[in-house]
Amino acid sequence: MIRFEPSFFTERNRDIDEATLSVIAREVRKDILKMTSAVNSGHPGGAMSATDIIVTLYYYKMRHNPEDPKWEKRDRFVLSKGHVCPALYSVLARTGYFPFEKLNEFRRIDGDLQGHPDMRKTPGIEISTGSLGHGIGAAVGMALALKLDKSDSRVYCMIGDGEAQEGSVWEATMAASHYNLDNLCVILDNNNLQIDGPVDEIMSIYPMMEKWRAFGWHVIEINGHDFGEIKAALDEADTVKYKPTMIVAKTVKGKGVSFMENRAEWHGKALPPDLLREALKELGEIV
Amino acid sequence: MEKVSLRDAYGDTLVKLGEQDERIVVFDADLSGSTKTSKFAKAFPDRFFNMGIAETNMMNVAAGMAATGKIPFVSTFAIFGTGRAWEAVRQTICYPNLSVKIVCTHGGITVGEDGASHQALEDVANMRNIPNMRIIVPADDVETEQVIKAIAYTEGPFYVRLSREKFPRIFDKSYKFKLGKGIVLREGEDVTVVANGVMTSFALLAADILEREGISIEVIHMPTVKPIDVELLVESASKTGAVVTAEEHSIVGGLGSAVAEALVENYPVPVERLGIPDVFGRSGKGWELLHYFKLDEKGIIEKVKKVLERKR
């Protein structure tokens, strides 16, 4: 396992190359599949589209301290699309927030890793999410509070494209711009699939870039699976003044496993044992 | 009795708290002139956030502030704060047990002329069903000030219900609010009347009238609806053997329900509930509407006589 000392994470923009990030992301995807299959429950598809972004945030970008999850100077990450928490749990375990074995507690009655993130049960979770459209508002609140404190900590938040159908997302979008929250960076995991099918068929949120621009945000479009582009977009967000940044990340649901890619059926369904073996093999695991 | 404004007391208390503690921040959704958070906005513009007409987001943002060490007070009209924004209150405030203080004005039928759309008759019920939430319905300005100071420094979420109308002042400066405790305002033998908000003053009035008829009423003011003071209810019910509840709220899910549930499980006695009988309100003047729905001393006396019959 690729391990870093906690002190590695306490400065931003770490020297970590794309090949290393890619190896870590592959391990995280395996964790996601194992965690969900072990309880035959959870949301692997969206977790895999979000993986590369969450890995880049925690291993490259964010200033944080796995030994002291409430460290005052930390940057915050809010997973507004809380259902993809297996990706976040895996990253939190691998960076040292809690023992790796704890991943076995996911969705179990005697475990601390809830089906959706619970800030009171899991170290490293900044706010409890799960019901869509609320986390982004909480992220706005954190960014406002940090501004009041004249802190240079930054707030990152990931939302889903289906989630953007919730009106409260736009309430938060308006407020972030109104209060000039340049310490807020939201990443939209644009895999274009929600439970019932393609986002543009269920209830189109397109054109998106234009919407957020019209709301006064700085908008960047990237390939959400290209570590170079993810890093560059996060770096660009640091330099934006007086407005929040929206990174629209084009992603692939189920990314990394060929038979899962771009298939809505793996939104909220775990792989059965035979398909899990096949998927892990594709991800390079020696079975 | 002198009539006093609970919402002005709220606004003034916020300013006092804000002077002492930089962590106090205040949110409103375009109703700051009505909720009186405008007083805080004027005194501390940097710590006041108008979120526009977007109550759901206001709750989420306040939760994010609380998670970052602030003490947020959030205000709007009761129907929007507890209805429109209900699920944000549940998901982002109560589930993580964050210290967000939701203080809504314009609770109840005394909203008046604006009519049913703006009259929150179910706000207490809306908040009662969420774990970690605690609910307080003050009776006057003296109590409101104490409640606001108390909840500011008690961990976790609160809902405080205030009114648009001025209510009669029933407490003097010696009053001490205790969270989770009811207070016996008048001792009696025959029937216990449990009330809060404006109904407490009507309960005292009813007790005076009934005394002349030879009926002795014990009046309990019950500001904290959740957690309800079971001990005091049982103590009083075991003495009088009959209970009437009175609230400016739907009879579904509010004070009457909380009292009935507590008594059924701990000391069953006949209970009559006075409130809005599961219907929507209507336009009219606040005090006209109270009388229209028999939320007054006459309504209480009727319920007392009914419960006395059941007691025999």
Coordinates of C-alpha atoms in Angstrom, one line a residue:
Chain A
M1 CA 0.0 0.0 0.0
I2 CA 1.3 3.5 -0.8
R3 CA 1.6 5.2 2.5
F4 CA 2.6 8.7 3.5
E5 CA 3.4 10.2 6.9
P6 CA 0.6 12.5 8.2
S7 CA 3.0 15.4 7.9
F8 CA 3.0 14.9 4.1
F9 CA -0.6 16.2 3.9
T10 CA -0.2 19.4 5.9
E11 CA 1.0 21.6 3.0
R12 CA -0.9 22.1 -0.3
N13 CA 0.2 21.1 -3.8
R14 CA 2.3 18.2 -2.9
D15 CA 4.9 16.7 -5.2
I16 CA 3.1 13.6 -6.3
D17 CA 3.1 12.5 -9.9
E18 CA 0.2 11.4 -12.1
A19 CA 1.4 7.7 -12.2
T20 CA 1.3 7.5 -8.4
L21 CA -2.1 9.1 -8.2
S22 CA -3.3 6.6 -10.8
V23 CA -2.0 3.7 -8.8
I24 CA -3.8 5.0 -5.7
A25 CA -7.0 5.5 -7.6
R26 CA -6.9 2.0 -8.9
E27 CA -6.6 0.7 -5.3
V28 CA -9.5 2.9 -4.2
R29 CA -11.7 1.5 -7.0
K30 CA -11.0 -2.0 -5.8
D31 CA -11.9 -0.9 -2.3
I32 CA -15.2 0.5 -3.5
L33 CA -16.1 -2.7 -5.3
K34 CA -15.1 -4.9 -2.4
M35 CA -16.9 -2.8 0.2
T36 CA -20.2 -2.7 -1.8
S37 CA -20.1 -6.3 -2.8
A38 CA -19.3 -7.4 0.8
V39 CA -22.7 -6.1 1.9
N40 CA -24.4 -6.4 -1.5
S41 CA -25.4 -2.8 -1.2
G42 CA -24.2 0.7 -2.0
H43 CA -23.4 2.9 -5.0
P44 CA -20.3 1.7 -6.9
G45 CA -20.9 3.4 -10.2
G46 CA -20.8 7.1 -9.1
A47 CA -18.1 6.3 -6.5
M48 CA -15.9 5.2 -9.4
S49 CA -16.6 8.3 -11.5
A50 CA -15.7 10.5 -8.5
T51 CA -12.6 8.5 -7.5
D52 CA -9.9 10.4 -9.4
I53 CA -11.1 13.8 -8.2
I54 CA -11.3 12.7 -4.6
V55 CA -7.8 11.1 -4.8
T56 CA -6.3 14.3 -6.3
L57 CA -7.9 16.4 -3.6
Y58 CA -6.6 14.4 -0.7
Y59 CA -3.2 13.3 -2.1
Y60 CA -2.3 16.4 -4.1
K61 CA -4.3 19.5 -3.2
M62 CA -5.9 19.8 0.2
R63 CA -4.1 20.8 3.4
H64 CA -5.2 18.3 6.0
N65 CA -4.0 16.2 8.9
P66 CA -5.2 12.6 9.1
E67 CA -3.9 12.4 12.7
D68 CA -5.9 15.5 13.7
P69 CA -9.1 15.5 11.6
K70 CA -10.3 18.7 13.3
W71 CA -7.0 20.5 12.7
E72 CA -7.9 24.2 12.6
K73 CA -5.9 25.0 9.5
R74 CA -7.4 22.2 7.4
D75 CA -9.1 22.6 4.1
R76 CA -12.6 21.1 4.1
F77 CA -14.1 18.6 1.7
V78 CA -17.9 18.2 1.6
L79 CA -19.3 15.2 -0.3
S80 CA -22.7 16.6 -1.2
K81 CA -23.4 13.5 -3.3
G82 CA -23.1 11.5 -0.2
H83 CA -24.0 8.1 -1.7
V84 CA -20.6 7.8 -3.3
C85 CA -19.0 7.7 0.2
P86 CA -17.2 4.4 -0.4
A87 CA -14.6 6.4 -2.5
L88 CA -14.2 8.9 0.3
Y89 CA -14.0 6.2 3.1
S90 CA -11.3 4.4 1.1
V91 CA -9.3 7.6 0.7
L92 CA -9.7 8.5 4.4
A93 CA -8.6 5.0 5.4
R94 CA -5.6 5.1 3.0
T95 CA -4.5 8.5 4.1
G96 CA -4.7 7.4 7.8
Y97 CA -7.9 8.8 9.3
F98 CA -8.8 5.4 10.6
P99 CA -7.6 1.8 10.3
F100 CA -7.9 0.2 6.9
E101 CA -9.9 -2.7 8.4
K102 CA -12.6 -0.3 9.3
L103 CA -13.7 -0.4 5.6
N104 CA -15.2 -3.8 6.5
E105 CA -17.8 -1.9 8.7
F106 CA -19.4 -0.2 5.7
R107 CA -23.2 -0.4 5.9
R108 CA -23.1 -3.0 8.7
I109 CA -25.3 -2.8 11.8
D110 CA -22.3 -2.9 14.1
G111 CA -20.2 -0.5 12.1
D112 CA -19.3 3.2 12.0
L113 CA -19.2 3.7 8.3
Q114 CA -22.8 4.5 7.5
G115 CA -24.5 4.2 4.1
H116 CA -24.2 7.9 3.7
P117 CA -21.5 10.1 5.5
D118 CA -22.1 10.7 9.2
M119 CA -19.8 13.4 10.7
R120 CA -20.5 12.1 14.2
K121 CA -19.5 8.5 13.4
T122 CA -16.6 8.8 10.9
P123 CA -13.4 10.8 11.4
G124 CA -12.7 13.1 8.5
I125 CA -16.3 13.7 7.5
E126 CA -17.0 17.4 7.7
I127 CA -20.8 17.3 7.5
S128 CA -23.4 14.6 7.3
T129 CA -24.9 14.3 3.8
G130 CA -27.0 11.9 1.9
S131 CA -30.1 13.7 1.0
L132 CA -29.1 15.5 -2.2
G133 CA -28.8 19.2 -2.6
H134 CA -27.9 20.1 1.0
G135 CA -24.1 19.6 1.2
I136 CA -23.3 22.4 -1.1
G137 CA -25.2 24.8 1.1
A138 CA -23.2 23.6 4.1
A139 CA -20.0 24.1 2.1
V140 CA -21.1 27.7 1.5
G141 CA -21.6 28.1 5.3
M142 CA -18.1 26.8 6.0
A143 CA -16.6 29.1 3.4
L144 CA -18.5 32.1 4.9
A145 CA -17.3 31.2 8.4
L146 CA -13.7 30.8 7.3
K147 CA -13.9 34.3 5.7
L148 CA -15.3 35.7 8.9
D149 CA -12.3 34.2 10.7
K150 CA -9.9 35.5 8.1
S151 CA -8.7 32.0 7.7
D152 CA -6.9 31.0 4.5
S153 CA -8.4 27.5 4.6
R154 CA -10.4 26.5 1.5
V155 CA -13.6 24.6 1.1
Y156 CA -14.0 21.9 -1.6
C157 CA -17.3 20.3 -2.4
M158 CA -18.4 17.6 -4.9
I159 CA -21.9 17.6 -6.3
G160 CA -23.5 15.2 -8.8
D161 CA -25.1 16.2 -12.1
G162 CA -28.4 14.6 -11.1
E163 CA -28.1 16.4 -7.8
A164 CA -28.1 19.7 -9.7
Q165 CA -31.8 19.1 -10.4
E166 CA -32.5 20.0 -6.7
G167 CA -33.5 23.6 -6.3
S168 CA -31.4 24.0 -3.2
V169 CA -28.3 23.6 -5.3
W170 CA -29.2 26.8 -7.1
E171 CA -30.0 28.6 -3.9
A172 CA -26.5 27.7 -2.7
T173 CA -25.0 28.6 -6.1
M174 CA -26.6 32.1 -5.8
A175 CA -25.4 32.6 -2.2
A176 CA -21.8 31.6 -2.9
S177 CA -21.6 34.1 -5.7
H178 CA -23.4 36.9 -3.7
Y179 CA -20.9 36.6 -0.9
N180 CA -17.9 36.4 -3.3
L181 CA -16.7 33.1 -1.9
D182 CA -13.4 32.7 -3.7
N183 CA -12.4 30.2 -1.0
L184 CA -15.0 27.8 -2.3
C185 CA -14.4 25.3 -5.1
V186 CA -17.2 23.0 -6.2
I187 CA -16.5 20.0 -8.5
L188 CA -19.4 18.7 -10.5
D189 CA -19.1 14.9 -11.2
N190 CA -20.7 15.0 -14.6
N191 CA -21.1 11.3 -15.5
N192 CA -24.5 12.1 -17.1
L193 CA -26.2 9.1 -15.4
Q194 CA -28.7 9.1 -12.6
I195 CA -30.7 6.2 -11.2
D196 CA -33.5 6.3 -13.8
G197 CA -31.2 6.9 -16.8
P198 CA -29.2 9.7 -18.6
V199 CA -29.5 13.1 -16.9
D200 CA -30.3 14.8 -20.2
E201 CA -33.3 12.4 -20.7
I202 CA -34.6 12.4 -17.1
M203 CA -34.4 16.2 -16.5
S204 CA -31.8 18.0 -18.4
I205 CA -29.5 20.4 -16.5
Y206 CA -27.7 21.4 -19.7
P207 CA -26.2 23.8 -20.7
M208 CA -24.3 23.8 -17.3
M209 CA -21.3 25.9 -17.9
E210 CA -23.5 28.8 -19.0
K211 CA -25.7 28.4 -16.0
W212 CA -22.9 28.7 -13.5
R213 CA -21.3 31.5 -15.4
A214 CA -24.5 33.4 -15.4
F215 CA -24.7 32.9 -11.7
G216 CA -21.3 34.7 -11.4
W217 CA -19.0 31.7 -10.9
H218 CA -15.6 31.0 -12.5
V219 CA -16.2 27.9 -14.5
I220 CA -13.6 25.4 -15.7
E221 CA -14.3 22.3 -17.8
I222 CA -12.0 19.3 -17.5
N223 CA -11.7 15.6 -18.1
G224 CA -12.4 14.3 -14.6
H225 CA -10.1 11.3 -15.2
D226 CA -7.1 13.2 -16.3
F227 CA -5.0 13.9 -13.2
G228 CA -3.0 16.6 -15.0
E229 CA -6.3 18.4 -15.8
I230 CA -7.7 17.9 -12.3
K231 CA -4.6 19.3 -10.7
A232 CA -4.4 22.3 -13.1
A233 CA -8.1 23.1 -12.5
L234 CA -7.7 23.0 -8.7
D235 CA -4.6 25.2 -9.0
E236 CA -6.5 27.7 -11.2
A237 CA -9.3 27.9 -8.6
D238 CA -6.7 29.0 -6.0
T239 CA -6.0 32.1 -8.1
V240 CA -9.6 33.2 -8.7
K241 CA -10.6 36.3 -6.7
Y242 CA -14.0 37.4 -5.5
K243 CA -15.9 34.5 -7.1
P244 CA -16.4 30.8 -6.4
T245 CA -15.1 28.2 -8.9
M246 CA -17.1 25.4 -10.5
I247 CA -15.1 22.6 -12.1
V248 CA -17.3 20.7 -14.4
A249 CA -15.6 17.4 -14.6
K250 CA -16.6 15.1 -17.5
T251 CA -16.5 11.7 -16.0
V252 CA -17.6 8.1 -16.7
K253 CA -19.9 6.3 -14.3
G254 CA -18.3 2.9 -13.3
K255 CA -14.9 4.2 -14.6
G256 CA -12.1 1.6 -14.6
V257 CA -14.2 -1.5 -15.2
S258 CA -15.2 -1.9 -18.8
F259 CA -18.5 -3.7 -18.3
M260 CA -19.6 -1.1 -15.7
E261 CA -18.7 2.0 -17.6
N262 CA -21.6 4.3 -18.6
R263 CA -24.2 1.9 -17.3
A264 CA -26.9 3.4 -15.0
E265 CA -27.7 -0.1 -13.6
W266 CA -24.5 0.1 -11.5
H267 CA -25.6 3.4 -9.8
G268 CA -27.0 1.7 -6.7
K269 CA -26.2 -2.0 -7.1
A270 CA -23.2 -4.0 -6.0
L271 CA -21.4 -6.5 -8.2
P272 CA -22.2 -10.2 -7.5
P273 CA -19.2 -12.4 -6.6
D274 CA -18.4 -13.6 -10.2
L275 CA -18.5 -10.1 -11.7
L276 CA -16.5 -8.8 -8.7
R277 CA -13.7 -11.2 -9.5
E278 CA -13.8 -10.2 -13.1
A279 CA -13.7 -6.5 -12.2
L280 CA -10.9 -6.9 -9.7
K281 CA -8.9 -8.8 -12.3
E282 CA -9.4 -5.9 -14.8
L283 CA -8.2 -3.5 -12.1
G284 CA -5.0 -5.6 -11.8
E285 CA -5.7 -7.6 -8.7
I286 CA -4.0 -11.0 -8.6
V287 CA -6.9 -13.3 -7.6
Chain B
M1 CA -51.9 43.0 31.5
E2 CA -49.5 45.0 29.4
K3 CA -49.0 43.7 25.9
V4 CA -45.4 43.2 24.8
S5 CA -43.6 42.2 21.6
L6 CA -41.8 38.9 21.7
R7 CA -40.0 39.5 18.5
D8 CA -38.6 42.8 19.6
A9 CA -37.3 41.1 22.7
Y10 CA -35.7 38.6 20.4
G11 CA -34.0 41.2 18.3
D12 CA -32.8 43.1 21.4
T13 CA -31.4 40.0 23.0
L14 CA -29.5 39.1 19.8
V15 CA -27.8 42.4 19.9
K16 CA -26.8 41.9 23.6
L17 CA -25.4 38.4 22.7
G18 CA -23.6 39.8 19.7
E19 CA -21.9 42.4 21.8
Q20 CA -20.5 39.8 24.1
D21 CA -19.6 37.0 21.7
E22 CA -18.2 37.2 18.2
R23 CA -19.3 33.7 17.4
I24 CA -22.9 34.8 17.2
V25 CA -24.0 35.1 13.6
V26 CA -27.5 35.7 12.4
F27 CA -29.4 34.6 9.2
D28 CA -32.6 35.8 7.8
A29 CA -34.6 35.1 4.5
D30 CA -35.8 38.5 3.5
L31 CA -37.9 39.0 6.6
S32 CA -35.5 40.7 8.9
G33 CA -37.7 43.7 9.5
S34 CA -40.5 41.4 10.6
T35 CA -38.4 38.9 12.6
K36 CA -36.5 41.8 14.2
T37 CA -33.1 40.3 13.2
S38 CA -32.7 43.7 11.5
K39 CA -31.6 45.0 14.9
F40 CA -28.7 42.7 14.9
A41 CA -28.0 43.4 11.2
K42 CA -27.7 47.1 12.0
A43 CA -25.4 46.5 15.0
F44 CA -23.2 43.9 13.4
P45 CA -23.5 44.0 9.6
D46 CA -20.5 41.7 9.1
R47 CA -22.1 38.9 11.1
F48 CA -25.6 39.2 9.6
F49 CA -26.4 37.2 6.4
N50 CA -29.5 37.9 4.4
M51 CA -29.9 34.7 2.4
G52 CA -32.8 36.0 0.3
I53 CA -36.0 34.0 -0.1
A54 CA -34.3 30.7 0.1
E55 CA -35.0 29.0 3.4
T56 CA -33.6 25.6 2.6
N57 CA -30.2 26.9 1.7
M58 CA -30.3 29.2 4.8
M59 CA -30.6 26.2 7.0
N60 CA -27.7 24.4 5.2
V61 CA -25.5 27.4 5.3
A62 CA -26.2 27.9 9.0
A63 CA -25.3 24.2 9.6
G64 CA -22.0 24.8 7.8
M65 CA -21.3 27.8 10.0
A66 CA -22.1 25.8 13.2
A67 CA -19.7 23.0 11.9
T68 CA -17.0 25.8 11.7
G69 CA -17.4 27.0 15.3
K70 CA -20.0 29.7 15.0
I71 CA -23.3 30.0 16.9
P72 CA -25.9 30.7 14.2
F73 CA -29.4 32.1 14.9
V74 CA -31.7 31.5 11.9
S75 CA -35.0 33.4 11.5
T76 CA -37.9 33.6 9.1
F77 CA -41.6 33.0 9.5
A78 CA -42.5 29.8 11.3
I79 CA -44.2 28.2 8.3
F80 CA -41.1 28.6 6.1
G81 CA -38.5 27.7 8.7
T82 CA -40.2 24.5 9.8
G83 CA -42.1 23.6 6.7
R84 CA -40.3 24.8 3.5
A85 CA -36.9 24.0 5.0
W86 CA -37.9 20.9 7.0
E87 CA -35.7 18.4 5.3
A88 CA -32.6 20.6 5.5
V89 CA -33.3 21.0 9.2
R90 CA -33.5 17.2 9.5
Q91 CA -30.5 16.3 7.3
T92 CA -27.9 19.0 7.9
I93 CA -28.8 20.4 11.4
C94 CA -30.5 17.7 13.5
Y95 CA -28.9 14.5 12.2
P96 CA -25.4 15.8 13.0
N97 CA -26.7 17.5 16.1
L98 CA -25.3 20.9 15.2
S99 CA -25.8 24.0 17.3
V100 CA -28.1 25.9 15.0
K101 CA -30.8 28.0 16.8
I102 CA -33.9 28.4 14.7
V103 CA -36.0 31.2 16.0
C104 CA -39.2 31.8 14.0
T105 CA -41.7 34.5 14.4
H106 CA -45.3 34.5 13.0
G107 CA -46.2 31.2 14.6
G108 CA -49.9 30.4 15.0
I109 CA -53.2 31.9 14.0
T110 CA -52.3 35.4 15.3
V111 CA -50.4 36.0 12.1
G112 CA -53.8 37.4 11.2
E113 CA -54.7 39.1 7.9
D114 CA -52.2 37.2 5.8
G115 CA -54.4 34.1 6.2
A116 CA -53.8 30.3 6.0
S117 CA -50.8 30.3 3.8
H118 CA -48.8 32.2 6.4
Q119 CA -50.3 30.9 9.6
A120 CA -48.0 28.1 11.0
L121 CA -50.4 25.9 12.9
E122 CA -48.1 22.8 12.5
D123 CA -44.7 24.2 13.2
V124 CA -44.2 22.6 16.6
A125 CA -45.4 19.3 15.2
N126 CA -43.0 19.6 12.3
M127 CA -40.0 20.1 14.6
R128 CA -41.2 17.6 17.3
N129 CA -40.7 14.6 15.1
I130 CA -37.0 15.2 14.5
P131 CA -34.5 13.6 16.9
N132 CA -32.1 16.0 18.7
M133 CA -34.4 19.0 18.2
R134 CA -35.7 20.8 21.3
I135 CA -38.7 23.2 21.2
I136 CA -39.6 26.2 23.2
V137 CA -42.8 28.3 23.0
P138 CA -42.3 31.4 25.2
A139 CA -45.3 33.4 26.6
D140 CA -43.9 36.9 26.8
D141 CA -40.9 39.2 26.3
V142 CA -39.3 38.5 29.7
E143 CA -39.3 34.8 29.0
T144 CA -38.2 35.2 25.3
E145 CA -35.0 37.1 26.4
Q146 CA -34.1 34.3 28.9
V147 CA -34.8 31.6 26.4
I148 CA -32.6 33.1 23.7
K149 CA -29.7 33.5 26.1
A150 CA -30.2 30.0 27.4
I151 CA -30.2 28.3 24.0
A152 CA -27.2 30.3 22.7
Y153 CA -25.0 28.4 25.1
T154 CA -26.7 25.0 25.2
E155 CA -25.2 22.6 22.6
G156 CA -27.4 21.3 19.8
P157 CA -30.3 22.5 17.7
F158 CA -33.4 24.4 19.0
Y159 CA -36.6 25.7 17.6
V160 CA -38.2 28.7 19.3
R161 CA -41.6 29.8 18.3
L162 CA -42.5 33.5 18.6
S163 CA -45.5 35.5 17.5
R164 CA -46.3 38.4 15.3
E165 CA -48.9 39.8 17.8
K166 CA -48.0 41.3 21.1
F167 CA -48.9 39.1 24.0
P168 CA -49.7 40.0 27.6
R169 CA -46.7 40.1 29.9
I170 CA -47.1 37.5 32.6
F171 CA -43.6 37.4 34.1
D172 CA -41.5 39.9 36.0
K173 CA -37.8 40.1 36.2
S174 CA -37.6 37.5 39.0
Y175 CA -38.6 34.8 36.5
K176 CA -36.0 32.1 35.8
F177 CA -36.5 30.0 32.7
K178 CA -35.3 26.5 33.0
L179 CA -34.9 24.4 29.9
G180 CA -37.2 21.3 30.0
K181 CA -39.1 22.5 33.0
G182 CA -42.7 23.6 33.3
I183 CA -43.7 26.1 35.9
V184 CA -46.8 26.1 38.2
L185 CA -48.2 29.6 37.9
R186 CA -51.2 28.9 40.1
E187 CA -51.9 25.9 42.3
G188 CA -55.3 24.2 42.2
E189 CA -57.1 21.0 43.1
D190 CA -59.7 20.1 40.4
V191 CA -58.2 20.4 37.0
T192 CA -54.7 21.1 35.6
V193 CA -54.5 23.4 32.6
V194 CA -51.2 23.1 30.7
A195 CA -50.5 26.0 28.3
N196 CA -47.8 27.9 26.5
G197 CA -47.4 30.9 24.3
V198 CA -50.4 33.3 24.4
M199 CA -52.6 30.6 25.8
T200 CA -50.9 30.8 29.2
S201 CA -52.4 34.3 29.8
F202 CA -55.9 32.9 28.9
A203 CA -55.4 30.0 31.3
L204 CA -54.8 32.4 34.1
L205 CA -57.9 34.4 33.1
A206 CA -60.0 31.2 33.0
A207 CA -58.7 30.1 36.4
D208 CA -59.9 33.4 37.9
I209 CA -63.3 33.0 36.4
L210 CA -63.6 29.4 37.4
E211 CA -62.5 30.1 40.9
R212 CA -65.7 32.3 41.3
E213 CA -67.7 29.2 40.3
G214 CA -65.9 27.1 42.9
I215 CA -63.6 25.3 40.5
S216 CA -60.0 25.2 41.5
I217 CA -57.5 25.2 38.5
E218 CA -53.8 24.5 38.6
V219 CA -52.1 26.5 35.8
I220 CA -48.9 25.1 34.4
H221 CA -46.9 27.1 31.9
M222 CA -45.0 24.7 29.7
P223 CA -42.5 26.6 27.5
T224 CA -40.5 23.6 26.6
V225 CA -42.6 21.2 24.5
K226 CA -39.6 18.9 23.8
P227 CA -38.3 17.5 26.0
I228 CA -41.6 17.7 27.9
D229 CA -41.6 17.9 31.7
V230 CA -43.1 14.5 32.5
E231 CA -42.3 14.7 36.2
L232 CA -44.3 17.9 36.7
L233 CA -47.2 16.6 34.6
V234 CA -47.5 13.4 36.6
E235 CA -47.2 15.3 39.9
S236 CA -50.0 17.7 38.9
A237 CA -52.2 15.0 37.3
S238 CA -51.9 12.8 40.4
K239 CA -53.3 15.7 42.4
T240 CA -56.1 17.0 40.1
G241 CA -56.9 13.9 38.2
A242 CA -57.8 15.8 35.0
V243 CA -55.9 17.8 32.4
V244 CA -56.7 20.4 29.8
T245 CA -54.0 21.5 27.3
A246 CA -54.2 24.9 25.5
E247 CA -52.0 25.9 22.6
E248 CA -52.1 28.3 19.6
H249 CA -51.4 25.4 17.3
S250 CA -53.0 22.4 15.6
I251 CA -54.2 19.8 18.1
V252 CA -52.2 17.4 16.0
G253 CA -48.6 17.0 17.2
G254 CA -48.1 20.0 19.4
L255 CA -48.2 20.6 23.2
G256 CA -51.5 18.7 23.6
S257 CA -50.1 15.7 21.9
A258 CA -46.9 15.8 23.9
V259 CA -48.8 16.1 27.2
A260 CA -51.3 13.4 26.3
E261 CA -48.5 11.0 25.2
A262 CA -46.6 11.6 28.5
L263 CA -49.7 11.1 30.6
V264 CA -51.0 8.0 28.8
E265 CA -47.7 6.3 29.4
N266 CA -47.1 7.5 33.0
Y267 CA -50.3 8.5 34.7
P268 CA -53.4 8.2 32.6
V269 CA -56.1 10.7 33.4
P270 CA -58.8 12.3 31.2
V271 CA -57.2 14.9 28.9
E272 CA -59.0 17.5 26.8
R273 CA -56.9 19.4 24.2
L274 CA -57.7 22.9 23.1
G275 CA -56.1 24.0 19.8
I276 CA -56.9 24.5 16.1
P277 CA -59.0 21.5 15.3
D278 CA -57.0 20.1 12.3
V279 CA -58.2 22.8 9.8
F280 CA -56.4 25.6 8.0
G281 CA -56.7 29.1 9.3
R282 CA -58.2 32.2 7.6
S283 CA -57.8 35.9 7.3
G284 CA -58.8 38.2 10.1
K285 CA -57.3 40.2 12.9
G286 CA -55.1 38.2 15.2
W287 CA -57.1 38.6 18.3
E288 CA -60.4 38.1 16.3
L289 CA -59.0 34.8 15.1
L290 CA -58.1 33.6 18.6
H291 CA -61.7 34.1 19.6
Y292 CA -63.1 32.7 16.4
F293 CA -61.3 29.4 17.1
K294 CA -62.2 29.6 20.8
L295 CA -58.5 29.9 21.7
D296 CA -59.4 32.1 24.7
E297 CA -60.6 31.8 28.3
K298 CA -64.0 30.7 27.1
G299 CA -62.6 27.8 25.1
I300 CA -60.5 26.8 28.1
I301 CA -63.5 26.9 30.5
E302 CA -65.5 24.8 28.1
K303 CA -62.7 22.2 28.0
V304 CA -62.4 22.3 31.8
K305 CA -66.1 21.5 32.2
K306 CA -65.9 18.7 29.7
V307 CA -62.9 17.1 31.4
L308 CA -64.6 17.5 34.8
E309 CA -67.6 15.5 33.5
R310 CA -65.2 12.7 32.3
K311 CA -63.4 12.8 35.6
R312 CA -66.6 11.9 37.5

